[in-house]
PDB file of C-alpha atoms in Angstrom:
ATOM      1  CA  MET A   1     119.690  22.215 115.579  1.00 34.00           C
ATOM      2  CA  HIS A   2     116.781  20.336 116.265  1.00 36.00           C
ATOM      3  CA  GLN A   3     114.745  19.627 113.012  1.00 36.00           C
ATOM      4  CA  SER A   4     111.345  20.859 112.788  1.00 32.00           C
ATOM      5  CA  LEU A   5     109.042  18.105 114.738  1.00 28.00           C
ATOM      6  CA  GLY A   6     106.737  17.823 111.902  1.00 33.00           C
ATOM      7  CA  GLU A   7     105.862  17.189 108.301  1.00 34.00           C
ATOM      8  CA  ASN A   8     102.907  19.738 108.489  1.00 31.00           C
ATOM      9  CA  LYS A   9     105.142  22.635 110.439  1.00 40.00           C
ATOM     10  CA  GLY A  10     106.424  23.434 107.169  1.00 46.00           C
ATOM     11  CA  ARG A  11     103.727  25.959 106.671  1.00 56.00           C
ATOM     12  CA  PHE A  12     102.830  29.385 109.120  1.00 58.00           C
ATOM     13  CA  ASP A  13      99.441  30.076 110.669  1.00 60.00           C
ATOM     14  CA  ILE A  14      98.599  33.415 109.231  1.00 63.00           C
ATOM     15  CA  GLU A  15      95.379  33.160 111.731  1.00 67.00           C
ATOM     16  CA  TRP A  16      97.412  32.415 114.673  1.00 60.00           C
ATOM     17  CA  ASP A  17      96.466  34.314 117.363  1.00 57.00           C
ATOM     18  CA  ASP A  18      98.258  34.270 121.297  1.00 61.00           C
ATOM     19  CA  GLU A  19      94.691  34.224 123.544  1.00 63.00           C
ATOM     20  CA  GLN A  20      94.930  30.684 123.539  1.00 64.00           C
ATOM     21  CA  LEU A  21      98.245  31.259 125.375  1.00 60.00           C
ATOM     22  CA  PHE A  22      96.717  32.911 128.265  1.00 57.00           C
ATOM     23  CA  PRO A  23      95.879  30.448 131.761  1.00 64.00           C
ATOM     24  CA  GLU A  24      93.362  32.004 133.830  1.00 70.00           C
ATOM     25  CA  PHE A  25      96.003  31.906 136.735  1.00 78.00           C
ATOM     26  CA  VAL A  26      99.683  32.620 136.272  1.00 90.00           C
ATOM     27  CA  TYR A  27     102.062  31.328 138.703  1.00 95.00           C
ATOM     28  CA  PRO A  28     104.784  33.503 140.495  1.00 97.00           C
ATOM     29  CA  ASP A  29     108.035  31.887 138.526  1.00 97.00           C
ATOM     30  CA  ALA A  30     105.963  32.380 134.951  1.00 96.00           C
ATOM     31  CA  ASP A  31     105.225  36.111 135.302  1.00 96.00           C
ATOM     32  CA  PHE A  32     108.876  36.564 136.744  1.00 98.00           C
ATOM     33  CA  MET A  33     110.193  34.817 133.606  1.00 98.00           C
ATOM     34  CA  LEU A  34     108.174  36.668 130.898  1.00 96.00           C
ATOM     35  CA  ARG A  35     108.825  39.855 132.694  1.00 97.00           C
ATOM     36  CA  ARG A  36     112.318  39.518 132.662  1.00 98.00           C
ATOM     37  CA  MET A  37     112.414  38.247 129.198  1.00 98.00           C
ATOM     38  CA  ASN A  38     111.114  41.289 128.041  1.00 97.00           C
ATOM     39  CA  GLU A  39     113.323  43.269 130.304  1.00 98.00           C
ATOM     40  CA  ALA A  40     116.261  41.489 128.937  1.00 98.00           C
ATOM     41  CA  THR A  41     115.597  42.129 125.229  1.00 98.00           C
ATOM     42  CA  LEU A  42     115.117  45.693 125.785  1.00 98.00           C
ATOM     43  CA  GLU A  43     118.451  45.835 127.775  1.00 98.00           C
ATOM     44  CA  SER A  44     119.827  44.171 124.867  1.00 98.00           C
ATOM     45  CA  VAL A  45     118.182  46.336 122.355  1.00 98.00           C
ATOM     46  CA  ASN A  46     119.223  49.140 124.147  1.00 98.00           C
ATOM     47  CA  PRO A  47     117.453  51.811 121.286  1.00 98.00           C
ATOM     48  CA  ARG A  48     118.764  55.135 120.266  1.00 97.00           C
ATOM     49  CA  GLN A  49     116.570  58.467 119.096  1.00 97.00           C
ATOM     50  CA  ASP A  50     116.402  58.050 115.623  1.00 97.00           C
ATOM     51  CA  GLU A  51     117.193  54.543 114.961  1.00 98.00           C
ATOM     52  CA  LEU A  52     114.876  52.160 112.420  1.00 99.00           C
ATOM     53  CA  ILE A  53     114.416  48.945 114.318  1.00 99.00           C
ATOM     54  CA  LEU A  54     112.618  45.975 113.265  1.00 99.00           C
ATOM     55  CA  ASP A  55     110.869  43.369 115.552  1.00 98.00           C
ATOM     56  CA  ILE A  56     110.588  40.294 113.325  1.00 98.00           C
ATOM     57  CA  GLY A  57     107.871  38.399 114.614  1.00 96.00           C
ATOM     58  CA  CYS A  58     106.475  41.425 116.837  1.00 96.00           C
ATOM     59  CA  GLY A  59     103.298  39.046 117.806  1.00 93.00           C
ATOM     60  CA  ARG A  60     100.681  42.719 119.758  1.00 95.00           C
ATOM     61  CA  GLY A  61     103.821  44.830 119.479  1.00 96.00           C
ATOM     62  CA  ILE A  62     104.786  44.705 123.038  1.00 95.00           C
ATOM     63  CA  GLU A  63     108.311  45.338 123.020  1.00 96.00           C
ATOM     64  CA  GLY A  64     108.013  47.396 119.677  1.00 98.00           C
ATOM     65  CA  VAL A  65     106.294  50.258 121.288  1.00 98.00           C
ATOM     66  CA  GLU A  66     108.173  50.535 124.357  1.00 98.00           C
ATOM     67  CA  LEU A  67     111.400  51.021 121.811  1.00 98.00           C
ATOM     68  CA  ALA A  68     109.109  53.463 118.969  1.00 98.00           C
ATOM     69  CA  LYS A  69     108.665  55.174 123.153  1.00 97.00           C
ATOM     70  CA  LYS A  70     112.492  55.489 123.586  1.00 96.00           C
ATOM     71  CA  GLY A  71     112.270  57.616 120.069  1.00 97.00           C
ATOM     72  CA  ALA A  72     113.968  54.966 117.626  1.00 98.00           C
ATOM     73  CA  ILE A  73     111.198  54.594 114.047  1.00 98.00           C
ATOM     74  CA  VAL A  74     109.978  50.615 114.552  1.00 98.00           C
ATOM     75  CA  VAL A  75     108.891  49.024 111.936  1.00 98.00           C
ATOM     76  CA  GLY A  76     106.963  45.810 113.453  1.00 98.00           C
ATOM     77  CA  LEU A  77     106.930  42.392 110.897  1.00 98.00           C
ATOM     78  CA  GLU A  78     104.553  39.680 111.511  1.00 95.00           C
ATOM     79  CA  PRO A  79     102.676  37.475 109.870  1.00 92.00           C
ATOM     80  CA  SER A  80      99.435  36.426 111.273  1.00 91.00           C
ATOM     81  CA  LYS A  81      97.110  38.951 110.497  1.00 91.00           C
ATOM     82  CA  VAL A  82      95.107  38.477 113.626  1.00 92.00           C
ATOM     83  CA  MET A  83      98.507  39.420 115.625  1.00 93.00           C
ATOM     84  CA  ILE A  84      99.024  42.172 112.833  1.00 95.00           C
ATOM     85  CA  GLY A  85      95.553  43.353 114.686  1.00 95.00           C
ATOM     86  CA  HIS A  86      96.047  43.255 118.268  1.00 95.00           C
ATOM     87  CA  ALA A  87      99.173  45.017 117.230  1.00 96.00           C
ATOM     88  CA  ARG A  88      97.122  47.934 115.940  1.00 97.00           C
ATOM     89  CA  ASN A  89      95.472  47.671 119.141  1.00 96.00           C
ATOM     90  CA  HIS A  90      97.928  47.972 121.401  1.00 97.00           C
ATOM     91  CA  ILE A  91      99.822  50.543 119.245  1.00 97.00           C
ATOM     92  CA  SER A  92      96.728  52.616 119.511  1.00 96.00           C
ATOM     93  CA  GLU A  93      96.220  52.470 122.726  1.00 96.00           C
ATOM     94  CA  ASN A  94     100.136  53.572 123.679  1.00 96.00           C
ATOM     95  CA  GLY A  95     100.195  57.090 121.226  1.00 94.00           C
ATOM     96  CA  ALA A  96     102.773  55.417 119.744  1.00 93.00           C
ATOM     97  CA  ASN A  97     104.795  55.258 116.454  1.00 93.00           C
ATOM     98  CA  MET A  98     105.385  51.860 115.367  1.00 97.00           C
ATOM     99  CA  SER A  99     104.886  50.762 111.307  1.00 97.00           C
ATOM    100  CA  LEU A 100     103.529  47.262 110.998  1.00 98.00           C
ATOM    101  CA  VAL A 101     104.652  44.869 107.806  1.00 97.00           C
ATOM    102  CA  ARG A 102     102.444  41.640 107.156  1.00 94.00           C
ATOM    103  CA  GLY A 103     105.247  39.041 106.530  1.00 93.00           C
ATOM    104  CA  LEU A 104     107.663  36.337 106.950  1.00 92.00           C
ATOM    105  CA  GLY A 105     110.861  36.904 108.481  1.00 95.00           C
ATOM    106  CA  GLU A 106     112.236  34.406 106.090  1.00 95.00           C
ATOM    107  CA  HIS A 107     111.321  37.300 103.260  1.00 95.00           C
ATOM    108  CA  VAL A 108     111.929  40.474 105.289  1.00 96.00           C
ATOM    109  CA  PRO A 109     110.469  43.060 102.586  1.00 95.00           C
ATOM    110  CA  LEU A 110     113.123  46.138 103.543  1.00 96.00           C
ATOM    111  CA  ARG A 111     116.535  46.645 101.696  1.00 97.00           C
ATOM    112  CA  ALA A 112     120.168  45.160 101.986  1.00 97.00           C
ATOM    113  CA  GLN A 113     121.998  46.697 105.090  1.00 98.00           C
ATOM    114  CA  SER A 114     119.321  49.647 105.679  1.00 98.00           C
ATOM    115  CA  VAL A 115     118.737  48.587 109.512  1.00 98.00           C
ATOM    116  CA  ASP A 116     119.853  49.571 112.682  1.00 99.00           C
ATOM    117  CA  LYS A 117     119.159  46.738 114.621  1.00 99.00           C
ATOM    118  CA  VAL A 118     117.017  43.998 114.661  1.00 99.00           C
ATOM    119  CA  VAL A 119     115.294  42.362 117.292  1.00 99.00           C
ATOM    120  CA  CYS A 120     113.474  38.499 117.636  1.00 98.00           C
ATOM    121  CA  LYS A 121     111.635  37.940 121.178  1.00 98.00           C
ATOM    122  CA  GLY A 122     109.777  34.893 121.433  1.00 95.00           C
ATOM    123  CA  ALA A 123     109.204  34.025 118.005  1.00 95.00           C
ATOM    124  CA  LEU A 124     112.495  32.317 115.810  1.00 96.00           C
ATOM    125  CA  ASP A 125     110.501  28.929 116.542  1.00 95.00           C
ATOM    126  CA  HIS A 126     107.297  29.554 115.441  1.00 91.00           C
ATOM    127  CA  PHE A 127     109.322  30.448 111.305  1.00 92.00           C
ATOM    128  CA  PRO A 128     109.312  27.148 109.123  1.00 92.00           C
ATOM    129  CA  ASP A 129     113.241  28.180 108.280  1.00 95.00           C
ATOM    130  CA  PRO A 130     114.515  29.821 111.450  1.00 96.00           C
ATOM    131  CA  SER A 131     118.105  29.597 109.797  1.00 97.00           C
ATOM    132  CA  MET A 132     116.669  31.791 106.808  1.00 97.00           C
ATOM    133  CA  VAL A 133     115.155  34.265 109.240  1.00 98.00           C
ATOM    134  CA  MET A 134     118.711  34.340 110.490  1.00 98.00           C
ATOM    135  CA  GLU A 135     120.075  35.348 107.131  1.00 98.00           C
ATOM    136  CA  GLN A 136     117.805  37.678 106.608  1.00 98.00           C
ATOM    137  CA  ILE A 137     118.344  39.276 109.830  1.00 98.00           C
ATOM    138  CA  ALA A 138     122.210  39.710 108.327  1.00 98.00           C
ATOM    139  CA  LEU A 139     121.440  40.900 105.701  1.00 98.00           C
ATOM    140  CA  VAL A 140     119.374  43.811 106.599  1.00 98.00           C
ATOM    141  CA  LEU A 141     121.273  44.811 109.705  1.00 98.00           C
ATOM    142  CA  LYS A 142     123.712  48.126 108.676  1.00 98.00           C
ATOM    143  CA  PRO A 143     127.657  47.003 108.957  1.00 97.00           C
ATOM    144  CA  GLY A 144     128.181  47.906 112.532  1.00 96.00           C
ATOM    145  CA  GLY A 145     124.395  47.083 113.262  1.00 98.00           C
ATOM    146  CA  GLU A 146     123.209  44.587 116.089  1.00 99.00           C
ATOM    147  CA  ALA A 147     120.425  42.175 116.613  1.00 99.00           C
ATOM    148  CA  THR A 148     119.031  40.653 119.927  1.00 99.00           C
ATOM    149  CA  ILE A 149     117.694  37.706 119.460  1.00 99.00           C
ATOM    150  CA  ALA A 150     115.700  35.650 122.519  1.00 99.00           C
ATOM    151  CA  ILE A 151     114.034  32.495 122.829  1.00 98.00           C
ATOM    152  CA  ALA A 152     112.722  29.975 125.124  1.00 97.00           C
ATOM    153  CA  ASN A 153     115.455  27.178 126.330  1.00 98.00           C
ATOM    154  CA  PHE A 154     114.014  23.845 126.374  1.00 97.00           C
ATOM    155  CA  GLU A 155     117.666  21.964 128.239  1.00 98.00           C
ATOM    156  CA  SER A 156     116.769  24.457 130.369  1.00 98.00           C
ATOM    157  CA  LEU A 157     117.563  23.473 134.616  1.00 98.00           C
ATOM    158  CA  GLY A 158     114.025  23.670 135.368  1.00 98.00           C
ATOM    159  CA  PHE A 159     113.031  21.208 132.335  1.00 97.00           C
ATOM    160  CA  LYS A 160     116.001  19.017 132.655  1.00 97.00           C
ATOM    161  CA  LEU A 161     114.665  17.930 136.585  1.00 97.00           C
ATOM    162  CA  GLY A 162     111.208  18.321 134.991  1.00 95.00           C
ATOM    163  CA  ARG A 163     111.477  15.330 132.867  1.00 94.00           C
ATOM    164  CA  MET A 164     113.620  13.700 135.268  1.00 95.00           C
ATOM    165  CA  VAL A 165     111.066  13.864 138.320  1.00 93.00           C
ATOM    166  CA  TRP A 166     108.835  12.503 135.763  1.00 87.00           C
ATOM    167  CA  TRP A 167     110.600   9.602 134.782  1.00 88.00           C
ATOM    168  CA  PHE A 168     110.854   8.874 138.189  1.00 88.00           C
ATOM    169  CA  ARG A 169     107.436   9.501 139.129  1.00 85.00           C
ATOM    170  CA  LYS A 170     106.099   7.063 135.896  1.00 82.00           C
ATOM    171  CA  LYS A 171     108.806   3.743 137.138  1.00 82.00           C
ATOM    172  CA  LEU A 172     107.097   4.945 140.574  1.00 86.00           C
ATOM    173  CA  GLY A 173     103.990   3.613 139.428  1.00 84.00           C
ATOM    174  CA  PHE A 174     102.410   6.742 138.661  1.00 82.00           C
ATOM    175  CA  LYS A 175      99.971   8.036 136.104  1.00 80.00           C
ATOM    176  CA  SER A 176     101.318  10.686 133.666  1.00 75.00           C
ATOM    177  CA  PRO A 177      98.926  14.273 133.705  1.00 76.00           C
ATOM    178  CA  ALA A 178      96.768  14.522 130.890  1.00 74.00           C
ATOM    179  CA  GLY A 179      98.169  17.262 128.533  1.00 78.00           C
ATOM    180  CA  ARG A 180     101.648  18.833 127.246  1.00 81.00           C
ATOM    181  CA  MET A 181     104.119  19.333 129.957  1.00 83.00           C
ATOM    182  CA  LEU A 182     106.026  22.358 130.415  1.00 85.00           C
ATOM    183  CA  TRP A 183     109.435  20.701 128.659  1.00 88.00           C
ATOM    184  CA  GLU A 184     107.339  19.306 125.840  1.00 87.00           C
ATOM    185  CA  VAL A 185     107.224  21.414 122.704  1.00 88.00           C
ATOM    186  CA  PRO A 186     104.348  22.827 121.647  1.00 86.00           C
ATOM    187  CA  GLU A 187     102.333  22.175 118.521  1.00 83.00           C
ATOM    188  CA  ASP A 188     103.034  25.997 117.263  1.00 82.00           C
ATOM    189  CA  HIS A 189     106.517  25.784 117.361  1.00 87.00           C
ATOM    190  CA  THR A 190     108.162  24.428 114.317  1.00 90.00           C
ATOM    191  CA  TYR A 191     111.703  23.870 116.160  1.00 92.00           C
ATOM    192  CA  LYS A 192     113.092  22.440 119.669  1.00 95.00           C
ATOM    193  CA  PHE A 193     116.311  25.597 120.563  1.00 97.00           C
ATOM    194  CA  ASP A 194     118.276  25.220 123.090  1.00 97.00           C
ATOM    195  CA  TYR A 195     121.271  27.155 124.702  1.00 98.00           C
ATOM    196  CA  SER A 196     123.761  25.695 122.110  1.00 98.00           C
ATOM    197  CA  SER A 197     121.844  25.266 119.086  1.00 97.00           C
ATOM    198  CA  LEU A 198     120.375  28.593 118.989  1.00 98.00           C
ATOM    199  CA  ARG A 199     124.114  29.745 119.688  1.00 98.00           C
ATOM    200  CA  HIS A 200     125.116  27.629 116.116  1.00 98.00           C
ATOM    201  CA  LEU A 201     122.689  28.960 114.069  1.00 98.00           C
ATOM    202  CA  VAL A 202     123.167  32.499 114.894  1.00 98.00           C
ATOM    203  CA  SER A 203     126.982  31.742 114.121  1.00 98.00           C
ATOM    204  CA  ASN A 204     126.213  30.926 110.881  1.00 97.00           C
ATOM    205  CA  HIS A 205     125.628  34.036 110.293  1.00 98.00           C
ATOM    206  CA  LEU A 206     126.517  36.997 112.773  1.00 98.00           C
ATOM    207  CA  GLU A 207     129.192  37.137 115.708  1.00 98.00           C
ATOM    208  CA  VAL A 208     127.673  37.145 118.998  1.00 98.00           C
ATOM    209  CA  GLU A 209     128.683  39.858 121.313  1.00 98.00           C
ATOM    210  CA  LYS A 210     127.051  38.468 124.155  1.00 98.00           C
ATOM    211  CA  ALA A 211     124.799  35.536 125.824  1.00 98.00           C
ATOM    212  CA  THR A 212     122.532  36.305 128.615  1.00 98.00           C
ATOM    213  CA  GLY A 213     120.625  34.013 130.513  1.00 99.00           C
ATOM    214  CA  VAL A 214     117.226  34.699 132.386  1.00 99.00           C
ATOM    215  CA  SER A 215     115.473  33.192 134.976  1.00 99.00           C
ATOM    216  CA  LEU A 216     115.892  29.804 136.256  1.00 99.00           C
ATOM    217  CA  LEU A 217     114.054  26.463 137.352  1.00 98.00           C
ATOM    218  CA  PHE A 218     111.276  27.451 135.560  1.00 97.00           C
ATOM    219  CA  GLY A 219     109.346  23.982 134.700  1.00 93.00           C
ATOM    220  CA  LEU A 220     110.475  21.979 137.934  1.00 96.00           C
ATOM    221  CA  PRO A 221     107.505  20.832 139.224  1.00 94.00           C
ATOM    222  CA  TRP A 222     105.185  22.291 142.026  1.00 95.00           C
ATOM    223  CA  TRP A 223     108.472  25.360 141.739  1.00 97.00           C
ATOM    224  CA  GLY A 224     105.352  27.299 140.954  1.00 96.00           C
ATOM    225  CA  ILE A 225     102.896  26.042 143.725  1.00 96.00           C
ATOM    226  CA  PHE A 226     105.357  26.664 146.429  1.00 98.00           C
ATOM    227  CA  LEU A 227     106.050  30.260 145.026  1.00 98.00           C
ATOM    228  CA  ALA A 228     102.771  31.067 145.223  1.00 98.00           C
ATOM    229  CA  LYS A 229     102.400  29.916 148.954  1.00 98.00           C
ATOM    230  CA  LEU A 230     104.808  32.560 149.923  1.00 98.00           C
ATOM    231  CA  PRO A 231     105.039  36.203 150.577  1.00 98.00           C
ATOM    232  CA  GLY A 232     105.125  38.099 147.079  1.00 97.00           C
ATOM    233  CA  ASN A 233     108.374  39.999 148.536  1.00 98.00           C
ATOM    234  CA  ILE A 234     110.158  36.739 149.774  1.00 98.00           C
ATOM    235  CA  SER A 235     108.925  35.150 146.201  1.00 98.00           C
ATOM    236  CA  LEU A 236     110.661  38.142 144.580  1.00 98.00           C
ATOM    237  CA  ALA A 237     113.182  37.956 146.029  1.00 99.00           C
ATOM    238  CA  ILE A 238     113.915  33.753 145.473  1.00 99.00           C
ATOM    239  CA  LEU A 239     113.584  34.615 141.677  1.00 99.00           C
ATOM    240  CA  SER A 240     115.558  37.787 141.693  1.00 99.00           C
ATOM    241  CA  SER A 241     118.506  35.917 143.193  1.00 99.00           C
ATOM    242  CA  LEU A 242     118.011  32.629 141.451  1.00 99.00           C
ATOM    243  CA  ASP A 243     118.056  35.606 137.750  1.00 99.00           C
ATOM    244  CA  LYS A 244     121.485  37.074 138.848  1.00 98.00           C
ATOM    245  CA  MET A 245     122.871  33.091 138.354  1.00 98.00           C
ATOM    246  CA  ALA A 246     121.266  32.628 135.361  1.00 99.00           C
ATOM    247  CA  ARG A 247     122.466  35.620 133.798  1.00 98.00           C
ATOM    248  CA  HIS A 248     125.940  33.527 133.713  1.00 98.00           C
ATOM    249  CA  LEU A 249     124.229  30.221 133.062  1.00 98.00           C
ATOM    250  CA  PRO A 250     122.343  30.582 129.699  1.00 98.00           C
ATOM    251  CA  SER A 251     123.036  27.065 129.020  1.00 98.00           C
ATOM    252  CA  LEU A 252     120.400  26.454 132.226  1.00 98.00           C
ATOM    253  CA  SER A 253     118.576  29.604 132.175  1.00 99.00           C
ATOM    254  CA  ASP A 254     114.696  29.080 131.222  1.00 98.00           C
ATOM    255  CA  VAL A 255     115.249  32.216 128.442  1.00 99.00           C
ATOM    256  CA  VAL A 256     118.507  33.012 126.392  1.00 99.00           C
ATOM    257  CA  VAL A 257     119.421  36.456 125.018  1.00 99.00           C
ATOM    258  CA  LEU A 258     121.667  36.683 122.229  1.00 99.00           C
ATOM    259  CA  ARG A 259     123.231  40.384 121.148  1.00 99.00           C
ATOM    260  CA  CYS A 260     124.869  39.888 117.684  1.00 98.00           C
ATOM    261  CA  ARG A 261     126.845  42.380 114.951  1.00 98.00           C
ATOM    262  CA  PRO A 262     127.492  41.486 111.732  1.00 97.00           C
ATOM    263  CA  ARG A 263     130.767  39.830 110.637  1.00 91.00           C
ATOM    264  CA  ASP A 264     133.565  42.309 109.538  1.00 80.00           C
TER     265      ASP A 264
END
């Protein structure tokens, strides 16, 4: 696992707000990836009636609300009071039954072996100590329970090709664009994960049952612009075909989804 990206990363921003993440225009590849990440996460969790599901780093409660609609008893754990506010609004707007607890994934306020399932989507690389989060997940899961971990892959094929393209452009004398490139780890991330580092971390605490890749080629320079110029049905067909390939290539996919269970 890649270690933290700076000494200032050890503290979580309790005022963190994801409003900063929403661009004015979303290209088809980004929109598809985010939608499929949500779908693949929910498919992996596969909620059942009256199951107790803990959503660690629940953010706006998007996935938690969908799980609750399936009849699950959902508890969302979120450290940011701003995001807790967003989640309350989303829960209210959807008339869902989902509880919210403010706290860190490193210190889950639930009894050992009390939870049927745990989901942690897009959050593990935001926590100061991902290993402790996984330890807590293993602790609260019932025997026979399941955990789903979904995270961005910073060694995806799209990011690898992106780095390569910009390296060649720099060698040819082109100036680097201002701002962060997609394959560079954002400031609000504490760790950089790829498929192998994520699987290694998770395997220290749980047994990985299934690894699934989601989406392919996000981050490839000008890919999103090209797709945006195509008719929507053609763009979707291309992205869907690549996504089918990605499911079997988690090391190269844009997102990795792991389904895990406690060790016997």
